[in-house]
PDB file of C-alpha atoms in Angstrom:
ATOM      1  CA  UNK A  26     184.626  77.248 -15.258  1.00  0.00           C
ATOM      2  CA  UNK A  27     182.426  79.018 -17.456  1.00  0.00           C
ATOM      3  CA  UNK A  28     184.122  79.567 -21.216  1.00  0.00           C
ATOM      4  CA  UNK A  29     181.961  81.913 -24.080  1.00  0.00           C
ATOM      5  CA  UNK A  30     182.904  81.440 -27.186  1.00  0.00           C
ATOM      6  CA  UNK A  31     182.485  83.389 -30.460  1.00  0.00           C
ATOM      7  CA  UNK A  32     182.931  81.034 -33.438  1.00  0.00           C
ATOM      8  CA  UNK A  33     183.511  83.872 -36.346  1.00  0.00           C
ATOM      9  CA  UNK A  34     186.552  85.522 -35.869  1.00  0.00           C
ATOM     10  CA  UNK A  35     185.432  87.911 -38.519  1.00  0.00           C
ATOM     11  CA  UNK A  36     182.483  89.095 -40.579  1.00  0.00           C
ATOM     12  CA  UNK A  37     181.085  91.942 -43.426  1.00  0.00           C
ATOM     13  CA  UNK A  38     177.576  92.930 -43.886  1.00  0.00           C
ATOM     14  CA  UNK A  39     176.144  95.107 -46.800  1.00  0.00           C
ATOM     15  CA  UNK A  40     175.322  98.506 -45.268  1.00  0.00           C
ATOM     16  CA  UNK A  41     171.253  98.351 -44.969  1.00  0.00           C
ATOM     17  CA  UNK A  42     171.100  94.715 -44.219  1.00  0.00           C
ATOM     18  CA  UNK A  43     170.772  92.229 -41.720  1.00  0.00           C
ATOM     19  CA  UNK A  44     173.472  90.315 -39.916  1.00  0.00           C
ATOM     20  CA  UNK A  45     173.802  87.875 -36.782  1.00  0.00           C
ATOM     21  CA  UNK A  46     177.108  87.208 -34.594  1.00  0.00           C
ATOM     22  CA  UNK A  47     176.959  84.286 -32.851  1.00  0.00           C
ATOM     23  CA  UNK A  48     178.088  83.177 -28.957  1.00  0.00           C
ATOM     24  CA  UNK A  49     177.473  80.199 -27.185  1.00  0.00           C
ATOM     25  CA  UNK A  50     178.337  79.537 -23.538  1.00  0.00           C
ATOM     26  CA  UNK A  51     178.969  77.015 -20.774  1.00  0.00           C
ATOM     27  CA  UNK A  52     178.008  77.098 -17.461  1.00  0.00           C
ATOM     28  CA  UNK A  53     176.261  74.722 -14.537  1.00  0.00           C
ATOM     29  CA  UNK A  54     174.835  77.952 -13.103  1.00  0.00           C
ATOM     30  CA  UNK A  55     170.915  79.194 -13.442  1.00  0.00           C
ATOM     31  CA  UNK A  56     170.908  82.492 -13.209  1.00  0.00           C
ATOM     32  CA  UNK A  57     173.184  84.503 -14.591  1.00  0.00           C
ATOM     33  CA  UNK A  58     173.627  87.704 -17.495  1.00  0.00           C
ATOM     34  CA  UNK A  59     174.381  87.872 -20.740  1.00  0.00           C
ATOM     35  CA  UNK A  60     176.061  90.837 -22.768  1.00  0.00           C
ATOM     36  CA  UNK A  61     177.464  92.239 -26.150  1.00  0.00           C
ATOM     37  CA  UNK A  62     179.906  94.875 -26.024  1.00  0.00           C
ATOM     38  CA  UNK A  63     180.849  97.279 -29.001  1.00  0.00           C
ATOM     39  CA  UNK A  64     184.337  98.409 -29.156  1.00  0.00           C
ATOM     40  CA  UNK A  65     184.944 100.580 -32.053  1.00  0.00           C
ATOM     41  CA  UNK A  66     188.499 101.250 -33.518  1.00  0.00           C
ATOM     42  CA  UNK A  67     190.239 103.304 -31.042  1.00  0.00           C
ATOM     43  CA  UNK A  68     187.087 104.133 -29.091  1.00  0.00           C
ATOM     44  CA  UNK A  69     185.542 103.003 -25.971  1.00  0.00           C
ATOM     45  CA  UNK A  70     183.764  99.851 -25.005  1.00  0.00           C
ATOM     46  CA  UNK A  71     180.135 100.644 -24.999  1.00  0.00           C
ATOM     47  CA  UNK A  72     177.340  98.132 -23.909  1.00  0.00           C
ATOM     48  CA  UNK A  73     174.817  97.217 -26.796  1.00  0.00           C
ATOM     49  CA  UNK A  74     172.659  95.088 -25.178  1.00  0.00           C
ATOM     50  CA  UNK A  75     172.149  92.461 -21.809  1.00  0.00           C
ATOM     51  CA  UNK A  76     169.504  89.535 -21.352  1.00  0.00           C
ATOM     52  CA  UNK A  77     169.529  88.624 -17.990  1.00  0.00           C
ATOM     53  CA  UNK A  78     168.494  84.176 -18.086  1.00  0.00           C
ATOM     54  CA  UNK A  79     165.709  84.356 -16.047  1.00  0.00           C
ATOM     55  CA  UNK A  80     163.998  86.278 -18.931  1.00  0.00           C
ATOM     56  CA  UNK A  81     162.482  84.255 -21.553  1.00  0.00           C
ATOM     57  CA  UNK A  82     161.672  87.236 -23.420  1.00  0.00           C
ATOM     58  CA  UNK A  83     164.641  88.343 -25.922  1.00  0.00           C
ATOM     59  CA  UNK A  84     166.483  91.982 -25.105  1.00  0.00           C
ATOM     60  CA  UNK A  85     165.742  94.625 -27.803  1.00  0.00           C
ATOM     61  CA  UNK A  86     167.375  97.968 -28.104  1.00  0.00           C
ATOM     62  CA  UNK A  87     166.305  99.615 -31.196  1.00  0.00           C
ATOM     63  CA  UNK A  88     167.710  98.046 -34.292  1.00  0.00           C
ATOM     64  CA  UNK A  89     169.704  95.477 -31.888  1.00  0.00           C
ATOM     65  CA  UNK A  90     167.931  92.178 -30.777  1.00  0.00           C
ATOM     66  CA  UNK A  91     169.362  89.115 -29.266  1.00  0.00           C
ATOM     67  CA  UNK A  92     168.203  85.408 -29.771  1.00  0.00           C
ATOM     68  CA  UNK A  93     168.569  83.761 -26.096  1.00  0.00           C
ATOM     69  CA  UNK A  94     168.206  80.052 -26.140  1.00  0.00           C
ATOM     70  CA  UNK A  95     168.604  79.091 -22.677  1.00  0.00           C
ATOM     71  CA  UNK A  96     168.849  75.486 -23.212  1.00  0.00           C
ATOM     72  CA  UNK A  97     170.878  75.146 -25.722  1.00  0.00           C
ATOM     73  CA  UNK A  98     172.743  77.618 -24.202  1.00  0.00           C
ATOM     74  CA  UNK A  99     172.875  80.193 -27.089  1.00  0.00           C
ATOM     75  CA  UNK A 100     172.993  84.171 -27.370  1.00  0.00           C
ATOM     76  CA  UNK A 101     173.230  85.619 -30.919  1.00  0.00           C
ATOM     77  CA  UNK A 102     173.087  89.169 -31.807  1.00  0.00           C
ATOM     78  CA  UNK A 103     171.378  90.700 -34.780  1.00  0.00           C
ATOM     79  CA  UNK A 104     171.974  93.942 -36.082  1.00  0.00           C
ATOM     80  CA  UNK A 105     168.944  95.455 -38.533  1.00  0.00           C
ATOM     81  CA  UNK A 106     169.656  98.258 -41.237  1.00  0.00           C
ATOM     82  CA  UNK A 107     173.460  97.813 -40.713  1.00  0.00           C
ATOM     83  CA  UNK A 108     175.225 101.206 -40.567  1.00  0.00           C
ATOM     84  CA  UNK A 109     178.677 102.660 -41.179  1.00  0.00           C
ATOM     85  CA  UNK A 110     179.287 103.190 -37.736  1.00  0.00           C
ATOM     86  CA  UNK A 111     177.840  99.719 -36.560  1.00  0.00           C
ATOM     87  CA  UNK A 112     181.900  98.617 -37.644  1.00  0.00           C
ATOM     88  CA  UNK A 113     183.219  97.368 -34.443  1.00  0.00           C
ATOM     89  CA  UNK A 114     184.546  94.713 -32.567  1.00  0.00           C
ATOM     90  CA  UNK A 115     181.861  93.000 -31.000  1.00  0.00           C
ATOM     91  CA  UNK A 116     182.511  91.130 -27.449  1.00  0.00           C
ATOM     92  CA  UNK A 117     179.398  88.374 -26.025  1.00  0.00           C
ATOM     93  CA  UNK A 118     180.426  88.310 -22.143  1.00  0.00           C
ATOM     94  CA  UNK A 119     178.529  86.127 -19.251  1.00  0.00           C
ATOM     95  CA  UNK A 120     178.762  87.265 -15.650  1.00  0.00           C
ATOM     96  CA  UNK A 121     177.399  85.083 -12.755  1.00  0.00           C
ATOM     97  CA  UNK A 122     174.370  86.391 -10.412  1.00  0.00           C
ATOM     98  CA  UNK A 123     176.400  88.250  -8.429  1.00  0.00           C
ATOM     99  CA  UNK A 124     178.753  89.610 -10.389  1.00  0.00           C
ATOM    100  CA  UNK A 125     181.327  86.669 -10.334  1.00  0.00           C
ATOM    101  CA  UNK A 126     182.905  85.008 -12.854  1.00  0.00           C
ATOM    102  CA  UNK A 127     182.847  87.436 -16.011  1.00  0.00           C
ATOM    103  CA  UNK A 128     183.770  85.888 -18.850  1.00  0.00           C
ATOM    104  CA  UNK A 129     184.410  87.329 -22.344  1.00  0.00           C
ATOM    105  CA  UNK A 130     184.302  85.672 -26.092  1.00  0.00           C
ATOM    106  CA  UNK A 131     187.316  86.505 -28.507  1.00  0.00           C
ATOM    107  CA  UNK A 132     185.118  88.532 -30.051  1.00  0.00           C
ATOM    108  CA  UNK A 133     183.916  89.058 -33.689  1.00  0.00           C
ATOM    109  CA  UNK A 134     185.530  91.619 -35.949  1.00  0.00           C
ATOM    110  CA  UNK A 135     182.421  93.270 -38.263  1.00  0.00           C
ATOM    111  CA  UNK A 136     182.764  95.519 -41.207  1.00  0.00           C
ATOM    112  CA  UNK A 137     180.059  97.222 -42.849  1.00  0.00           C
ATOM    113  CA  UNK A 138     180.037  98.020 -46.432  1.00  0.00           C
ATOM    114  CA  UNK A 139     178.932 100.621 -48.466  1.00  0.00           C
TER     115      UNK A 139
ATOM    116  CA  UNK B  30     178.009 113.778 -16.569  1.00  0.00           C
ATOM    117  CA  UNK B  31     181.975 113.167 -17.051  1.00  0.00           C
ATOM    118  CA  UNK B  32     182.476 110.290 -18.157  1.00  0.00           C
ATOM    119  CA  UNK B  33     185.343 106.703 -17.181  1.00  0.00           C
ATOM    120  CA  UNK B  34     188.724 108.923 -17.339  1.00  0.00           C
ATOM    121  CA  UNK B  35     191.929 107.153 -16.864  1.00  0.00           C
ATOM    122  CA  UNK B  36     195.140 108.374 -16.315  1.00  0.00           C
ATOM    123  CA  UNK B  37     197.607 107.591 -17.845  1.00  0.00           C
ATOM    124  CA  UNK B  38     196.885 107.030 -21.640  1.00  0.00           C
ATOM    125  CA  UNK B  39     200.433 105.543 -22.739  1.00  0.00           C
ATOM    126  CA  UNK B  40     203.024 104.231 -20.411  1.00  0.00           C
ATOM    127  CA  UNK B  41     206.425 102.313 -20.880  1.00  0.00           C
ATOM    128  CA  UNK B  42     207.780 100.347 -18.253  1.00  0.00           C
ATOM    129  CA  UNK B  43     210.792  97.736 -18.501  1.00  0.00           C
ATOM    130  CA  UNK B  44     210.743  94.312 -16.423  1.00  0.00           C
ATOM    131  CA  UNK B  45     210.635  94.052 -13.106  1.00  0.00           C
ATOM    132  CA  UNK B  46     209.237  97.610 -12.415  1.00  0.00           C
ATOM    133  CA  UNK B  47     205.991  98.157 -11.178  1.00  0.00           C
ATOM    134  CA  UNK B  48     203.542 100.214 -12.455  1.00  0.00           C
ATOM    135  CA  UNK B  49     200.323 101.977 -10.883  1.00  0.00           C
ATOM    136  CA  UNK B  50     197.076 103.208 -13.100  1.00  0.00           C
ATOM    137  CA  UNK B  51     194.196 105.269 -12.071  1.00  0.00           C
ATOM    138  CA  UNK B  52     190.678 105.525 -13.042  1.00  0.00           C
ATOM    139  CA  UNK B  53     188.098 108.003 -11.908  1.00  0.00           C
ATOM    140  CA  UNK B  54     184.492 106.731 -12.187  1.00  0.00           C
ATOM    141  CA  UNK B  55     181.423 108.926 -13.304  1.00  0.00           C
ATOM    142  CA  UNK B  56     180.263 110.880 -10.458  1.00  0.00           C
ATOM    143  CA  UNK B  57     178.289 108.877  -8.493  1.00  0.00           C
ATOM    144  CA  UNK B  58     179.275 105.461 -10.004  1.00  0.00           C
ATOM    145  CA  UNK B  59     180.521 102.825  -6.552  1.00  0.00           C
ATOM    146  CA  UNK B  60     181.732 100.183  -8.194  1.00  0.00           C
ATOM    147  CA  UNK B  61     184.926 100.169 -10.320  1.00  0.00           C
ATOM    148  CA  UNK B  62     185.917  97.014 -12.245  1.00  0.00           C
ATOM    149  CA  UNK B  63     189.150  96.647 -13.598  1.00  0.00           C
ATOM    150  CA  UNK B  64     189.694  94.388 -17.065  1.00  0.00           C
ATOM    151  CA  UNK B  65     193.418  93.766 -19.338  1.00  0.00           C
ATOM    152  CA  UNK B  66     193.125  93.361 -22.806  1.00  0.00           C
ATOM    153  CA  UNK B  67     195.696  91.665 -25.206  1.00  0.00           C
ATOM    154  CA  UNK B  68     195.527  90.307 -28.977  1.00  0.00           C
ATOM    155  CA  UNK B  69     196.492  86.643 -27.513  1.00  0.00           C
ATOM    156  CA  UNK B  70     194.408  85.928 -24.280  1.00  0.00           C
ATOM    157  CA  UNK B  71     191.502  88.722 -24.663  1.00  0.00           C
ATOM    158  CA  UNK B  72     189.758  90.596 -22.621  1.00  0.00           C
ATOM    159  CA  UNK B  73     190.280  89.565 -19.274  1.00  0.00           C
ATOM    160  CA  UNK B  74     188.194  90.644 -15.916  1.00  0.00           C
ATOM    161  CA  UNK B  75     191.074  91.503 -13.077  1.00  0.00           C
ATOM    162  CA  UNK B  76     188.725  92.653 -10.475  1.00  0.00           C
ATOM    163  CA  UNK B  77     185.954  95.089  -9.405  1.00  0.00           C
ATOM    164  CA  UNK B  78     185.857  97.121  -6.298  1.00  0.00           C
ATOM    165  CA  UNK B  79     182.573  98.633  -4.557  1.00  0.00           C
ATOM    166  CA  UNK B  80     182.430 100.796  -1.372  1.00  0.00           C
ATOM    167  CA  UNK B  81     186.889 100.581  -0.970  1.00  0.00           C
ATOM    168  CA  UNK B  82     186.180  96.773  -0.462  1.00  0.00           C
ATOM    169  CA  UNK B  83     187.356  93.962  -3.313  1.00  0.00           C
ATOM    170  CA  UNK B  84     183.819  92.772  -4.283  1.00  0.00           C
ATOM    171  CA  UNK B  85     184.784  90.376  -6.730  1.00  0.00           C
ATOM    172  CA  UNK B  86     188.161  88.671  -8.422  1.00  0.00           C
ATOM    173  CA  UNK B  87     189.693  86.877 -11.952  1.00  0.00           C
ATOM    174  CA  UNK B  88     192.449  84.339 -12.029  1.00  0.00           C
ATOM    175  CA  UNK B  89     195.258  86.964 -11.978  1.00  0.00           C
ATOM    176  CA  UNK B  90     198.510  86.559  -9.998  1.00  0.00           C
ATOM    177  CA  UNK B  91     198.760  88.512  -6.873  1.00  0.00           C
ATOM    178  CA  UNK B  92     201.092  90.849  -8.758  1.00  0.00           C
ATOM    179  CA  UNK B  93     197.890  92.061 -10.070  1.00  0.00           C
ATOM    180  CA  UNK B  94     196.620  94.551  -6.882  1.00  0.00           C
ATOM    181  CA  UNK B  95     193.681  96.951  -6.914  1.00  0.00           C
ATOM    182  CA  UNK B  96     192.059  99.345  -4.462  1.00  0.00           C
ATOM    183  CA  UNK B  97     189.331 102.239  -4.234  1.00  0.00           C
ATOM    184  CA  UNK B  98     188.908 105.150  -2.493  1.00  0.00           C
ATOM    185  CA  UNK B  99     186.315 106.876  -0.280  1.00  0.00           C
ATOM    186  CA  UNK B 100     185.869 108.955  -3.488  1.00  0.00           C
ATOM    187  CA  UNK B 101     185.233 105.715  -5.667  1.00  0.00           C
ATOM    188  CA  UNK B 102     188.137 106.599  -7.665  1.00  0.00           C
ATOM    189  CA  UNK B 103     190.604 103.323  -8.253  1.00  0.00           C
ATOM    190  CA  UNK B 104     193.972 102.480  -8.810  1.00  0.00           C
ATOM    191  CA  UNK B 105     195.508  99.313 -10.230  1.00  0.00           C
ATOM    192  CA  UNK B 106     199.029  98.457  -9.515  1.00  0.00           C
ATOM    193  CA  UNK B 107     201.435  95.528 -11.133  1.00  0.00           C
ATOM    194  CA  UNK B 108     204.415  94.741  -9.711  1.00  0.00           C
ATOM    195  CA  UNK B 109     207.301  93.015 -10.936  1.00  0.00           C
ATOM    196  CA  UNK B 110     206.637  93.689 -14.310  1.00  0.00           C
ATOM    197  CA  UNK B 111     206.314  91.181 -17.402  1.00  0.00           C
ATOM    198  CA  UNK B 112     206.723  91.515 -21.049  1.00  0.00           C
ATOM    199  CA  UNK B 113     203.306  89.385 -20.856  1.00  0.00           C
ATOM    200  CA  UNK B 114     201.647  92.435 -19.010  1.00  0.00           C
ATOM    201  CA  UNK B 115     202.202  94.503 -21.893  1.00  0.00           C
ATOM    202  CA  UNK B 116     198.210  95.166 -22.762  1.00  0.00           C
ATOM    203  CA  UNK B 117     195.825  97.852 -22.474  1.00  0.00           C
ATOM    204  CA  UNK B 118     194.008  98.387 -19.141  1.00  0.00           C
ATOM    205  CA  UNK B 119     190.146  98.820 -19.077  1.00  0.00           C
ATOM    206  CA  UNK B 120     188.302 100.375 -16.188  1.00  0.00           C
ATOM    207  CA  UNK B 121     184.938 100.573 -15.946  1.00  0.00           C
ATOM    208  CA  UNK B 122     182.268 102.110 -13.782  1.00  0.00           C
ATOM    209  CA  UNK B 123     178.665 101.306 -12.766  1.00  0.00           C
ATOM    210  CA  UNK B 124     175.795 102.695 -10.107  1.00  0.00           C
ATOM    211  CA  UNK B 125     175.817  99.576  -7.624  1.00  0.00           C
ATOM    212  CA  UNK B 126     175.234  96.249  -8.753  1.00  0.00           C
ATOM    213  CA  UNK B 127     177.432  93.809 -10.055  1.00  0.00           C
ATOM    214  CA  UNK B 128     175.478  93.514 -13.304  1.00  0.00           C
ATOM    215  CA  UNK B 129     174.346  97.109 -13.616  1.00  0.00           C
ATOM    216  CA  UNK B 130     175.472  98.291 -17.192  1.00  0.00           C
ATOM    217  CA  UNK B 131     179.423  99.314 -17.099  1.00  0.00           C
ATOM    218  CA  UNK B 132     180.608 102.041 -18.543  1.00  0.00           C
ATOM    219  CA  UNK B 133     184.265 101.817 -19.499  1.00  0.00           C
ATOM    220  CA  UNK B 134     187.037 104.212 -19.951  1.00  0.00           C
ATOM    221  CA  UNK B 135     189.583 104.556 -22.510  1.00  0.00           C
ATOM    222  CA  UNK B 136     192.019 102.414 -21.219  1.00  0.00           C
ATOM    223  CA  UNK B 137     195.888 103.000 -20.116  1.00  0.00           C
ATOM    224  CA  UNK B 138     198.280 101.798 -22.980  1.00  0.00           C
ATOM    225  CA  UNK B 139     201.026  99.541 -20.906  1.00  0.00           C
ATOM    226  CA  UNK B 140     204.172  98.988 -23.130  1.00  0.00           C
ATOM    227  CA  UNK B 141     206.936  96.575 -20.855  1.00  0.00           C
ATOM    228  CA  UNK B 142     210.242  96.507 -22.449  1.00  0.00           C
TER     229      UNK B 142
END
């Protein structure tokens, strides 16, 4: 079965900096997609970004960017010029091919500082 | 557009009840997944519907029972009701595929007493 895992239960970050959340993953499959999720306190889930694995090129969306290391079977998240509002629970997921198997992390608790 | 809306927010049930949540998807949206979330296990994935037919399915007992209608909108029902259900209810909504970006709701509150 395929497991994600999110190894920092919780993390800050100076408002204006950089910071990376880490996910790794296990699974026998080849193709497959890759996702972090935002969930703000007492707001919606929102998607921030996907990679799908056939891609060797990394996912960008704006000041997000991910770090997909197929091999080793790695998918970290940065997050440029940290903002108030970037404060959020974030969740890595994997989802099979076609659609099977979705699989969340425990997620990673961020706080931004002023 | 309108966005996920779910219906209801907040809901207390006591064991052995059952219990039946709804979720409209954004207009034009076919596929409605359905996804529990609680401090000890997580988020979980339940299932996800597409055209009224059961497209795809997590490890959840058979308590756990979904369908969609010609309308796309969904319902979720749990029967037999454990304090372990207690957990809020995600439902989210995308164009077609499977891994199309999903757009989730606010979630239904579930309280079992």
């Amino acid at each position: 079965a395929q497991t994600v895992t999110q190894s920092q239960p919780e993390m800050s970050v100076q408002e204006a900096e950089t910071v990376t959340l880490s996910c790794t993953y296990d699974t026998s499959e080849s193709d497959y997609y890759l996702f972090w999720y935002k969930q703000p306190p007492s707001r919606q889930m929102i998607l921030v970004i996907r990679q799908e694995a056939y891609k060797q090129q990394n996912a960008t969306e704006n000041r997000f960017s991910v770090n997909f290391q197929k091999a080793a079977k790695s998918f970290s998240l940065k997050i440029s010029d940290s903002q108030l509002g970037d404060a959020a629970m974030y969740f890595c997921a994997y989802r099979g091919n076609y659609g099977q198997n979705f699989v969340f992390g425990p997620g990673t608790r961020l706080s931004v500082l002023p | 557009k309108a966005g996920v809306t779910q219906t209801p927010r907040y809901l207390i049930k006591t064991r052995g009840q059952q219990v039946t949540l709804s979720c409209s998807p954004i207009s034009g949206h076919r596929s409605v997944s359905w996804y529990q979330q609680t401090p000890g296990q997580g988020l979980q994935f339940l299932f996800e519907y597409f055209s009224e037919t059961q497209r795809n399915k997590g490890n959840f007992p058979g308590r756990f029972s979904g369908r969609q209608f010609s309308n796309s909108r969904s319902e979720m029902n749990v029967s037999t009701l454990e304090l372990g259900d207690s957990a809020l209810y995600l439902c989210a909504s995308s164009s077609s595929g499977p891994t199309d970006t999903q757009y989730f709701g606010p979630g239904t509150r579930l309280t079992v007493l």
